[in-house]
Short mmCIF file of C-alpha atoms and ligand atoms in Angstrom, two decimals:
data_model
loop_
_atom_site.label_atom_id
_atom_site.label_comp_id
_atom_site.label_asym_id
_atom_site.label_seq_id
_atom_site.Cartn_x
_atom_site.Cartn_y
_atom_site.Cartn_z
CA MET A 1 -0.09 -0.06 0.00
CA ALA A 2 1.22 3.50 -0.80
CA GLN A 3 2.39 5.88 2.06
CA LYS A 4 -0.24 7.67 3.93
CA PHE A 5 0.56 11.15 5.01
CA GLN A 6 -0.35 13.25 8.14
CA ALA A 7 -0.69 16.99 8.29
CA PRO A 8 2.42 18.70 9.83
CA LYS A 9 2.60 18.79 13.69
CA GLY A 10 0.51 21.65 15.33
CA VAL A 11 -1.31 22.98 12.47
CA ALA A 12 -4.95 23.98 12.93
CA GLU A 13 -7.00 21.94 10.44
CA TYR A 14 -10.95 21.76 10.44
CA THR A 15 -12.92 18.94 8.70
CA PRO A 16 -16.78 18.75 8.49
CA PRO A 17 -18.61 19.33 10.50
CA ASP A 18 -16.04 21.35 12.62
CA SER A 19 -15.08 23.36 9.56
CA ASN A 20 -18.81 24.83 9.49
CA GLU A 21 -18.27 26.04 13.06
CA PHE A 22 -14.82 27.41 12.05
CA LEU A 23 -16.13 29.10 9.15
CA ALA A 24 -19.01 30.66 11.02
CA VAL A 25 -16.69 32.28 13.78
CA ARG A 26 -14.49 33.73 10.97
CA THR A 27 -17.37 35.18 9.14
CA SER A 28 -18.94 36.52 12.24
CA LEU A 29 -15.66 38.25 13.42
CA ALA A 30 -15.01 39.63 10.07
CA ALA A 31 -18.61 40.94 9.60
CA ALA A 32 -18.08 43.17 12.76
CA ALA A 33 -15.03 44.82 11.03
CA GLN A 34 -17.10 45.29 7.71
CA ARG A 35 -19.92 46.91 9.68
CA ALA A 36 -17.35 49.46 11.16
CA GLY A 37 -16.39 50.74 7.73
CA TYR A 38 -13.12 48.81 7.11
CA SER A 39 -12.24 47.77 3.73
CA TYR A 40 -10.93 44.25 2.79
CA LEU A 41 -7.02 43.85 2.25
CA GLU A 42 -5.96 40.53 0.63
CA LEU A 43 -2.23 40.09 1.89
CA PRO A 44 0.67 37.76 0.84
CA ILE A 45 1.28 34.94 3.15
CA PHE A 46 4.97 35.47 2.96
CA GLU A 47 7.04 38.62 3.09
CA ASP A 48 10.60 39.73 3.12
CA THR A 49 12.06 38.41 6.36
CA ALA A 50 13.49 41.93 7.30
CA LEU A 51 10.04 43.24 7.46
CA TYR A 52 9.37 41.32 10.45
CA VAL A 53 12.76 41.72 12.15
CA ARG A 54 12.32 45.57 11.69
CA GLY A 55 8.52 45.78 12.36
CA VAL A 56 7.77 43.21 15.13
CA GLY A 57 11.29 43.48 16.88
CA GLU A 58 14.43 41.34 16.74
CA SER A 59 14.41 40.57 20.30
CA THR A 60 10.85 39.35 20.45
CA ASP A 61 10.09 35.63 20.86
CA VAL A 62 8.04 35.77 17.66
CA VAL A 63 11.13 36.96 15.58
CA SER A 64 13.94 35.35 17.45
CA LYS A 65 12.32 31.79 17.87
CA GLU A 66 9.16 31.22 15.94
CA MET A 67 9.56 32.41 12.59
CA TYR A 68 9.30 30.07 9.62
CA THR A 69 11.99 31.44 7.47
CA PHE A 70 13.28 30.12 4.05
CA ASP A 71 15.39 31.19 1.14
CA ASP A 72 13.44 31.15 -2.07
CA ARG A 73 15.19 30.00 -5.39
CA GLY A 74 16.53 33.34 -5.92
CA GLY A 75 18.29 33.37 -2.55
CA ARG A 76 15.86 35.90 -0.95
CA SER A 77 14.96 35.38 2.64
CA LEU A 78 11.41 35.11 3.07
CA THR A 79 9.20 34.36 6.18
CA LEU A 80 5.59 33.02 6.48
CA ARG A 81 3.83 35.61 8.23
CA PRO A 82 3.81 35.54 11.87
CA GLU A 83 1.15 38.24 12.25
CA GLY A 84 -0.57 40.82 10.25
CA THR A 85 0.24 44.30 11.33
CA ALA A 86 3.60 44.66 9.78
CA GLY A 87 2.34 43.38 6.28
CA VAL A 88 -0.63 45.75 6.57
CA VAL A 89 1.77 48.80 6.94
CA ARG A 90 4.13 47.69 4.32
CA SER A 91 1.21 47.49 1.89
CA VAL A 92 -0.38 50.82 2.91
CA VAL A 93 3.24 52.48 2.46
CA GLU A 94 3.90 50.51 -0.64
CA HIS A 95 0.52 51.30 -2.40
CA ASN A 96 0.40 54.90 -0.80
CA LEU A 97 -2.99 54.07 0.55
CA ASP A 98 -2.64 56.85 3.06
CA ARG A 99 -2.85 59.52 0.26
CA ALA A 100 -6.58 58.81 -0.43
CA GLY A 101 -7.78 60.28 3.00
CA LEU A 102 -7.15 59.40 6.65
CA PRO A 103 -7.67 57.16 8.54
CA VAL A 104 -6.90 54.23 6.31
CA LYS A 105 -9.25 51.48 7.67
CA VAL A 106 -8.53 47.88 6.49
CA TRP A 107 -9.22 44.41 7.67
CA TYR A 108 -7.82 40.88 6.79
CA ALA A 109 -8.41 37.30 7.47
CA GLY A 110 -6.23 34.09 6.96
CA PRO A 111 -3.60 31.80 8.37
CA PHE A 112 -0.57 32.88 10.29
CA PHE A 113 2.50 30.86 11.32
CA ARG A 114 4.69 30.58 14.46
CA ALA A 115 6.88 27.77 15.42
CA GLU A 116 5.56 27.45 18.94
CA ARG A 117 5.27 24.09 20.80
CA PRO A 118 1.83 23.14 19.99
CA GLN A 119 -0.93 22.52 22.45
CA GLN A 120 -4.57 22.96 22.97
CA GLY A 121 -5.23 26.36 21.59
CA ARG A 122 -1.76 27.00 20.37
CA TYR A 123 -0.90 26.03 16.82
CA ARG A 124 2.00 26.48 14.44
CA GLN A 125 -0.64 27.56 11.69
CA PHE A 126 -3.53 29.46 13.28
CA ASN A 127 -6.01 31.92 12.04
CA GLN A 128 -6.85 35.55 12.69
CA VAL A 129 -9.22 38.09 11.69
CA GLY A 130 -7.57 41.49 12.18
CA LEU A 131 -8.11 45.12 11.41
CA GLU A 132 -5.95 48.06 11.25
CA ALA A 133 -6.55 51.86 11.26
CA LEU A 134 -3.90 54.26 10.15
CA GLY A 135 -3.57 58.07 10.55
CA SER A 136 -5.90 58.93 13.58
CA ASP A 137 -4.74 59.82 17.10
CA ASP A 138 -8.10 60.21 18.37
CA PRO A 139 -8.71 58.07 21.55
CA ALA A 140 -12.41 57.49 20.54
CA LEU A 141 -10.88 55.35 17.77
CA ASP A 142 -9.21 53.16 20.42
CA ALA A 143 -12.41 52.60 22.14
CA GLU A 144 -14.13 51.87 19.00
CA VAL A 145 -11.53 49.28 17.84
CA ILE A 146 -12.11 47.48 21.22
CA ALA A 147 -15.86 47.84 20.66
CA VAL A 148 -15.70 46.30 17.31
CA ALA A 149 -13.88 43.27 18.56
CA ALA A 150 -16.40 42.98 21.49
CA GLU A 151 -19.10 43.20 18.79
CA GLY A 152 -17.71 40.41 16.96
CA PHE A 153 -17.66 38.08 20.03
CA ALA A 154 -21.23 39.16 21.03
CA ALA A 155 -22.63 38.19 17.48
CA LEU A 156 -21.49 34.78 18.39
CA GLY A 157 -23.12 34.74 21.82
CA LEU A 158 -19.67 34.74 23.62
CA THR A 159 -19.86 36.12 27.16
CA GLY A 160 -17.07 34.71 29.34
CA TYR A 161 -14.22 36.82 28.42
CA ARG A 162 -12.51 39.87 30.10
CA ILE A 163 -10.89 42.84 28.41
CA LEU A 164 -7.67 43.73 29.82
CA LEU A 165 -6.48 47.36 29.15
CA ASN A 166 -3.04 49.05 29.58
CA SER A 167 -0.96 52.06 28.26
CA LEU A 168 2.46 51.21 27.20
CA GLY A 169 3.16 54.99 26.86
CA ASP A 170 4.52 57.12 24.09
CA THR A 171 8.16 57.17 23.03
CA THR A 172 9.16 59.67 25.72
CA SER A 173 7.44 57.68 28.55
CA ARG A 174 8.64 54.38 27.10
CA LEU A 175 12.35 55.54 27.29
CA GLU A 176 12.02 56.73 30.89
CA TYR A 177 10.07 53.61 31.70
CA ARG A 178 12.80 51.51 30.21
CA GLU A 179 15.53 53.02 32.36
CA VAL A 180 13.58 52.76 35.70
CA LEU A 181 12.70 49.16 34.95
CA THR A 182 16.37 48.19 33.92
CA GLY A 183 17.51 49.65 37.12
CA PHE A 184 14.88 47.61 39.01
CA LEU A 185 15.75 44.31 36.96
CA GLN A 186 19.45 44.75 37.56
CA LYS A 187 18.99 44.14 41.40
CA LEU A 188 17.14 40.90 40.97
CA ASP A 189 18.54 37.29 41.06
CA LEU A 190 18.11 36.31 37.53
CA ASP A 191 19.99 33.68 35.23
CA GLU A 192 22.39 34.72 32.57
CA ALA A 193 19.77 34.63 29.50
CA THR A 194 17.04 36.64 31.53
CA ARG A 195 19.67 39.08 32.46
CA LEU A 196 20.65 39.62 28.85
CA ARG A 197 16.97 39.96 27.82
CA ALA A 198 16.64 42.50 30.81
CA GLN A 199 19.23 44.65 29.07
CA GLN A 200 17.93 44.21 25.51
CA ASN A 201 14.24 44.39 26.09
CA PRO A 202 13.22 44.84 29.73
CA LEU A 203 9.67 44.88 29.05
CA ARG A 204 9.74 41.28 27.96
CA VAL A 205 10.98 40.20 31.23
CA LEU A 206 7.74 41.26 32.75
CA ASP A 207 6.03 38.69 30.53
CA ASP A 208 8.26 35.73 31.77
CA LYS A 209 5.76 33.22 33.14
CA ARG A 210 8.38 31.39 35.34
CA PRO A 211 7.50 31.42 39.04
CA ALA A 212 11.15 32.23 40.03
CA VAL A 213 11.00 35.31 37.82
CA GLN A 214 7.34 36.19 38.53
CA SER A 215 8.07 36.17 42.39
CA GLN A 216 10.51 38.64 42.12
CA LEU A 217 8.51 41.12 40.01
CA ALA A 218 5.84 41.76 42.64
CA ASP A 219 7.27 45.46 43.34
CA ALA A 220 8.30 46.02 39.63
CA PRO A 221 7.74 49.83 38.67
CA LEU A 222 4.66 50.10 36.44
CA MET A 223 4.29 51.93 33.16
CA VAL A 224 1.32 53.75 34.37
CA ASP A 225 3.41 55.40 36.99
CA VAL A 226 5.63 57.09 34.50
CA LEU A 227 3.32 58.00 31.71
CA SER A 228 3.81 61.36 30.10
CA GLU A 229 1.07 63.86 30.35
CA SER A 230 -0.08 63.42 26.90
CA ALA A 231 -0.01 59.52 27.13
CA ARG A 232 -1.92 59.75 30.45
CA ASP A 233 -4.64 62.04 29.08
CA HIS A 234 -4.96 59.70 26.05
CA HIS A 235 -5.33 56.64 28.20
CA GLU A 236 -7.94 58.66 30.28
CA ALA A 237 -9.86 59.52 27.31
CA VAL A 238 -9.94 55.93 25.92
CA ARG A 239 -11.38 54.90 29.41
CA HIS A 240 -13.76 57.70 29.20
CA TYR A 241 -15.07 56.42 25.84
CA LEU A 242 -15.30 52.82 26.99
CA ARG A 243 -17.31 54.02 29.88
CA GLU A 244 -19.60 55.78 27.43
CA LEU A 245 -19.92 52.72 25.43
CA ARG A 246 -20.70 50.73 28.67
CA ILE A 247 -17.87 48.13 27.76
CA GLU A 248 -16.35 46.74 31.03
CA TRP A 249 -12.61 46.29 31.20
CA GLU A 250 -9.93 45.68 33.80
CA ASP A 251 -6.89 47.95 34.12
CA ALA A 252 -3.88 45.57 33.66
CA PRO A 253 -0.78 47.76 34.38
CA ARG A 254 1.45 44.62 34.00
CA LEU A 255 0.03 43.58 30.52
CA VAL A 256 2.90 43.62 28.05
CA ARG A 257 2.30 42.45 24.46
CA GLY A 258 4.68 39.98 22.62
CA LEU A 259 5.42 42.32 19.80
CA ASP A 260 7.77 45.44 19.96
CA TYR A 261 5.61 47.92 18.09
CA TYR A 262 3.09 48.73 20.67
CA THR A 263 2.69 52.25 22.15
CA ARG A 264 0.14 53.78 24.25
CA THR A 265 -3.23 51.82 24.41
CA THR A 266 -2.87 48.04 24.47
CA PHE A 267 -5.68 45.58 25.23
CA GLU A 268 -6.11 41.77 25.20
CA PHE A 269 -9.38 39.67 25.36
CA VAL A 270 -8.97 36.70 27.56
CA HIS A 271 -11.31 33.86 28.05
CA ASP A 272 -11.56 32.02 31.34
CA GLY A 273 -12.68 28.74 29.90
CA LEU A 274 -9.62 28.16 27.79
CA GLY A 275 -6.68 27.20 30.28
CA ALA A 276 -3.33 28.54 29.48
CA GLN A 277 -3.84 29.79 26.08
CA SER A 278 -6.59 32.28 27.14
CA ALA A 279 -5.95 35.23 24.80
CA ILE A 280 -8.76 35.15 22.12
CA GLY A 281 -7.54 38.52 20.80
CA GLY A 282 -5.30 41.52 21.36
CA GLY A 283 -4.12 44.51 19.84
CA GLY A 284 -3.29 48.29 20.55
CA ARG A 285 -1.58 51.35 19.12
CA PHE A 286 1.65 51.30 17.09
CA ASP A 287 2.34 54.93 16.54
CA GLY A 288 5.94 54.46 15.33
CA LEU A 289 5.68 51.49 12.90
CA MET A 290 4.61 53.50 9.76
CA ALA A 291 7.77 55.63 9.92
CA GLU A 292 9.82 52.68 10.94
CA LEU A 293 8.85 51.04 7.68
CA GLY A 294 9.42 53.90 5.41
CA GLY A 295 6.15 55.79 5.45
CA GLN A 296 5.10 58.93 6.65
CA GLU A 297 4.88 59.46 10.35
CA LEU A 298 1.22 58.18 11.09
CA PRO A 299 -0.17 56.68 14.24
CA GLY A 300 -1.98 53.31 13.91
CA ILE A 301 -4.11 51.03 15.99
CA GLY A 302 -5.63 47.62 15.43
CA PHE A 303 -6.49 44.06 16.67
CA GLY A 304 -5.90 40.55 15.80
CA LEU A 305 -8.51 38.01 16.89
CA GLY A 306 -7.66 34.40 17.15
CA VAL A 307 -10.29 32.51 15.32
CA ASP A 308 -9.19 29.02 16.49
CA ARG A 309 -9.37 29.96 20.07
CA THR A 310 -12.64 31.95 19.83
CA LEU A 311 -14.04 28.70 18.45
CA LEU A 312 -12.62 26.79 21.40
CA ALA A 313 -14.17 29.56 23.58
CA CYS A 314 -17.64 29.05 21.93
CA ARG A 315 -17.51 25.32 22.48
CA ALA A 316 -16.39 25.99 26.27
CA GLU A 317 -19.47 28.17 26.64
CA GLY A 318 -21.64 25.44 24.89
CA LEU A 319 -22.62 27.75 22.16
CA GLU A 320 -24.26 26.37 18.99
CA ILE A 321 -22.62 28.01 16.07
CA GLY A 322 -22.71 27.52 12.47
CA ASP A 323 -25.41 25.86 10.21
CA GLN A 324 -24.61 22.06 10.36
CA SER A 325 -26.67 21.39 7.11
CA ARG A 326 -24.99 20.99 3.85
CA CYS A 327 -27.84 21.82 1.72
CA ASP A 328 -31.59 22.84 1.90
CA VAL A 329 -32.82 20.51 -0.77
CA PHE A 330 -31.79 16.94 -1.78
CA LEU A 331 -32.87 15.78 -5.15
CA ILE A 332 -33.43 11.99 -5.73
CA PRO A 333 -33.91 10.66 -9.21
CA VAL A 334 -35.15 7.30 -9.66
CA GLY A 335 -34.10 6.09 -13.34
CA GLU A 336 -32.02 7.76 -16.04
CA LYS A 337 -34.61 10.00 -17.51
CA ALA A 338 -35.58 11.52 -14.16
CA LYS A 339 -31.76 12.23 -13.40
CA ALA A 340 -31.46 14.57 -16.51
CA ARG A 341 -34.88 16.37 -15.41
CA LEU A 342 -33.89 16.69 -11.88
CA MET A 343 -30.37 17.94 -12.63
CA SER A 344 -31.81 20.99 -14.60
CA THR A 345 -34.20 21.59 -11.43
CA GLY A 346 -31.09 21.69 -9.50
CA SER A 347 -29.38 24.30 -11.52
CA ASP A 348 -32.63 26.38 -11.35
CA LEU A 349 -32.57 26.12 -7.59
CA ARG A 350 -28.96 27.00 -7.21
CA ALA A 351 -29.59 30.21 -9.36
CA ARG A 352 -32.14 31.19 -6.79
CA GLY A 353 -29.54 30.96 -4.16
CA ILE A 354 -30.97 27.65 -2.69
CA ARG A 355 -28.31 25.06 -1.60
CA THR A 356 -29.03 21.86 -3.50
CA ASP A 357 -27.57 18.48 -3.39
CA PHE A 358 -28.12 15.36 -5.57
CA ALA A 359 -28.42 11.53 -5.44
CA PHE A 360 -25.68 10.48 -7.91
CA ASP A 361 -24.60 6.98 -8.75
CA GLY A 362 -28.18 5.58 -9.09
CA ARG A 363 -28.55 4.36 -5.61
CA SER A 364 -31.73 2.84 -4.17
CA LEU A 365 -34.31 5.03 -3.01
CA LYS A 366 -33.79 4.06 0.61
CA GLY A 367 -30.07 4.71 0.36
CA SER A 368 -30.63 8.08 -1.24
CA MET A 369 -33.08 8.98 1.48
CA ARG A 370 -30.43 8.24 4.06
CA ALA A 371 -27.96 10.56 2.25
CA ALA A 372 -30.66 13.08 2.35
CA ASP A 373 -31.07 12.80 5.96
CA ARG A 374 -27.41 13.09 6.53
CA SER A 375 -26.99 16.09 4.37
CA GLY A 376 -29.30 18.13 6.81
CA ALA A 377 -31.54 19.07 3.87
CA LYS A 378 -35.21 20.35 4.83
CA LEU A 379 -36.81 19.11 1.59
CA VAL A 380 -36.27 16.35 -0.79
CA ALA A 381 -37.54 16.23 -4.32
CA ILE A 382 -38.05 12.86 -5.84
CA VAL A 383 -38.83 12.02 -9.49
CA GLY A 384 -39.22 8.42 -11.05
CA ASP A 385 -41.07 7.21 -14.11
CA SER A 386 -44.62 7.92 -12.92
CA GLU A 387 -43.85 11.47 -11.97
CA LEU A 388 -42.13 11.91 -15.30
CA ASP A 389 -45.21 10.58 -17.16
CA ALA A 390 -47.56 12.99 -14.95
CA GLY A 391 -45.31 15.93 -15.26
CA VAL A 392 -44.83 16.33 -11.47
CA VAL A 393 -42.30 16.26 -8.76
CA ASN A 394 -42.90 14.83 -5.27
CA LEU A 395 -41.69 17.10 -2.34
CA LYS A 396 -41.26 15.72 1.04
CA ASN A 397 -40.71 17.92 3.93
CA LEU A 398 -38.15 15.83 6.22
CA VAL A 399 -38.94 18.08 9.24
CA THR A 400 -42.77 17.54 9.24
CA SER A 401 -42.92 14.40 6.86
CA ASP A 402 -45.57 16.16 4.82
CA GLN A 403 -45.62 15.29 1.08
CA VAL A 404 -47.07 17.36 -1.89
CA SER A 405 -46.85 16.60 -5.63
CA VAL A 406 -46.02 19.91 -7.70
CA SER A 407 -46.05 20.28 -11.48
CA THR A 408 -42.43 20.27 -12.89
CA GLY A 409 -42.82 23.91 -14.20
CA ASP A 410 -43.65 25.37 -10.53
CA VAL A 411 -41.16 23.18 -8.58
CA ALA A 412 -38.50 25.83 -8.00
CA GLU A 413 -41.14 28.39 -7.05
CA LYS A 414 -42.81 25.95 -4.74
CA ILE A 415 -39.57 24.88 -3.05
CA GLN A 416 -38.43 28.46 -2.31
CA GLU A 417 -42.02 28.98 -0.78
CA MET A 418 -41.68 25.90 1.32
CA LEU A 419 -38.15 26.95 2.47
CA ASN A 420 -39.32 30.22 3.52
CA THR A 421 -42.08 29.11 5.75
P1 LIG B 1 -1.22 38.52 18.92
O1 LIG B 1 -1.63 38.88 20.35
O2 LIG B 1 0.20 37.98 18.85
O3 LIG B 1 -1.27 39.95 18.20
O4 LIG B 1 -2.17 37.60 18.26
C1 LIG B 1 -3.54 37.86 18.17
C2 LIG B 1 -4.39 36.84 18.61
O5 LIG B 1 -3.87 35.54 17.65
C3 LIG B 1 -3.99 36.12 19.99
O6 LIG B 1 -4.79 36.85 20.93
C4 LIG B 1 -4.50 34.63 19.72
O7 LIG B 1 -5.93 34.69 19.91
C5 LIG B 1 -4.23 34.44 18.37
N1 LIG B 1 -2.88 33.54 18.46
C6 LIG B 1 -1.58 33.98 18.46
N2 LIG B 1 -0.83 33.17 18.39
C7 LIG B 1 -1.51 31.86 18.30
C8 LIG B 1 -1.07 30.41 18.07
N3 LIG B 1 0.19 30.01 18.14
N4 LIG B 1 -2.03 29.62 18.07
C9 LIG B 1 -3.49 29.94 17.97
N5 LIG B 1 -3.82 31.28 18.14
C10 LIG B 1 -2.86 32.17 18.16
C11 LIG B 1 -0.89 40.13 16.83
O8 LIG B 1 -0.71 39.12 16.04
C12 LIG B 1 -1.09 41.57 16.32
N6 LIG B 1 -0.73 41.65 14.89
C13 LIG B 1 -2.51 42.13 16.62
C14 LIG B 1 -2.52 43.57 16.18
C15 LIG B 1 -3.13 44.13 15.20
N7 LIG B 1 -2.01 44.51 16.99
C16 LIG B 1 -2.29 45.59 16.34
N8 LIG B 1 -2.86 45.46 15.23
#
């Protein structure tokens, strides 16, 4: 026997019927972005490696440990996208999208890649729906971005999550904080690698989950204590708008995100039913990124929502999501002549937007009825020789078991009517 293959380790893969749920989650999150006036952006799956090194930050775990990087046949170093923001900003700069009026508001969806240790909710290929708005400093936009994510989750019926909010300060307060934090970290008892990280990227040490490190961080200085006046005002205004929107959040002064571009507002949506991988989405401002990637100096804000984890969160809450049926109508011909007739009925039905499947392979009526049941169809249409002679189609409602016979010319109309009642 020929060799069977398996999907690579740690990829998120969905087969029916789970794939219906996955699609419903992604559609729901994307619809929230579309309702808020974001335009769709279709981005490449791989980019110049240097884009991520520069944009996301060389010392982040994502760039230093988790990238899928390869040389293409022309010797260029490319990387499977680990996140979406750097690619969006690259695209905005490359195509001058910022010349057509500000803010530029775009959304995207698709697979992302990080070579992490796979576990429940953590995959090497995972899926995000994200959005970014470039060119506005308005704190109301920060609050709206958070609201749009919350609206996406709400449309799924999801309730068991918390919103964590922090400010990482602007460039002035960040520098000051960096200094204060480095001073604090130098006095701790840290291993060599962590000591090095404390020098290169002290904020990342706050994110160290190991108890031996965490226990020493209880008194670490907090960003909120050194915020510049303008960063503090901005943060206050965001909180004000969130109150106006009646969005509940928790101030999380220790929230640091895994990517280096963040400034000022940062947030995370965490779900309590998920165990260790609890973040179902996150985002924030990245005010310096556009200039860092060769564009004009424009502020930016956005989020990335994890589709895979949101699906797990929906399941943890016992939510029924997605239509599990494959079609609305199942067509069963008995005999070769009936087959040709019903195939054209199928075409008419699909033209009306009615999902239609067909019993191929000349199976028995009993076998075809079983297939119809499995498909989730509400109606079956059956045509045999006697129906052909009489110029009718038999329709059976699989939910109520009612049966009617309708003339061939009226069948599409009648089916549409029966599905709408
Ligand atoms: P992030 O927090 O790295 O942010 O990822 C966003 C979301 O993607 C996470 O909250 C999580 O739900 C999901 N996610 C991340 N890694 C994995 C994984 N290995 N397996 C499953 N799900 C995962 C960003 O990517 C930023 N680009 C978000 C952003 C947009 N910030 C500003 N604009």
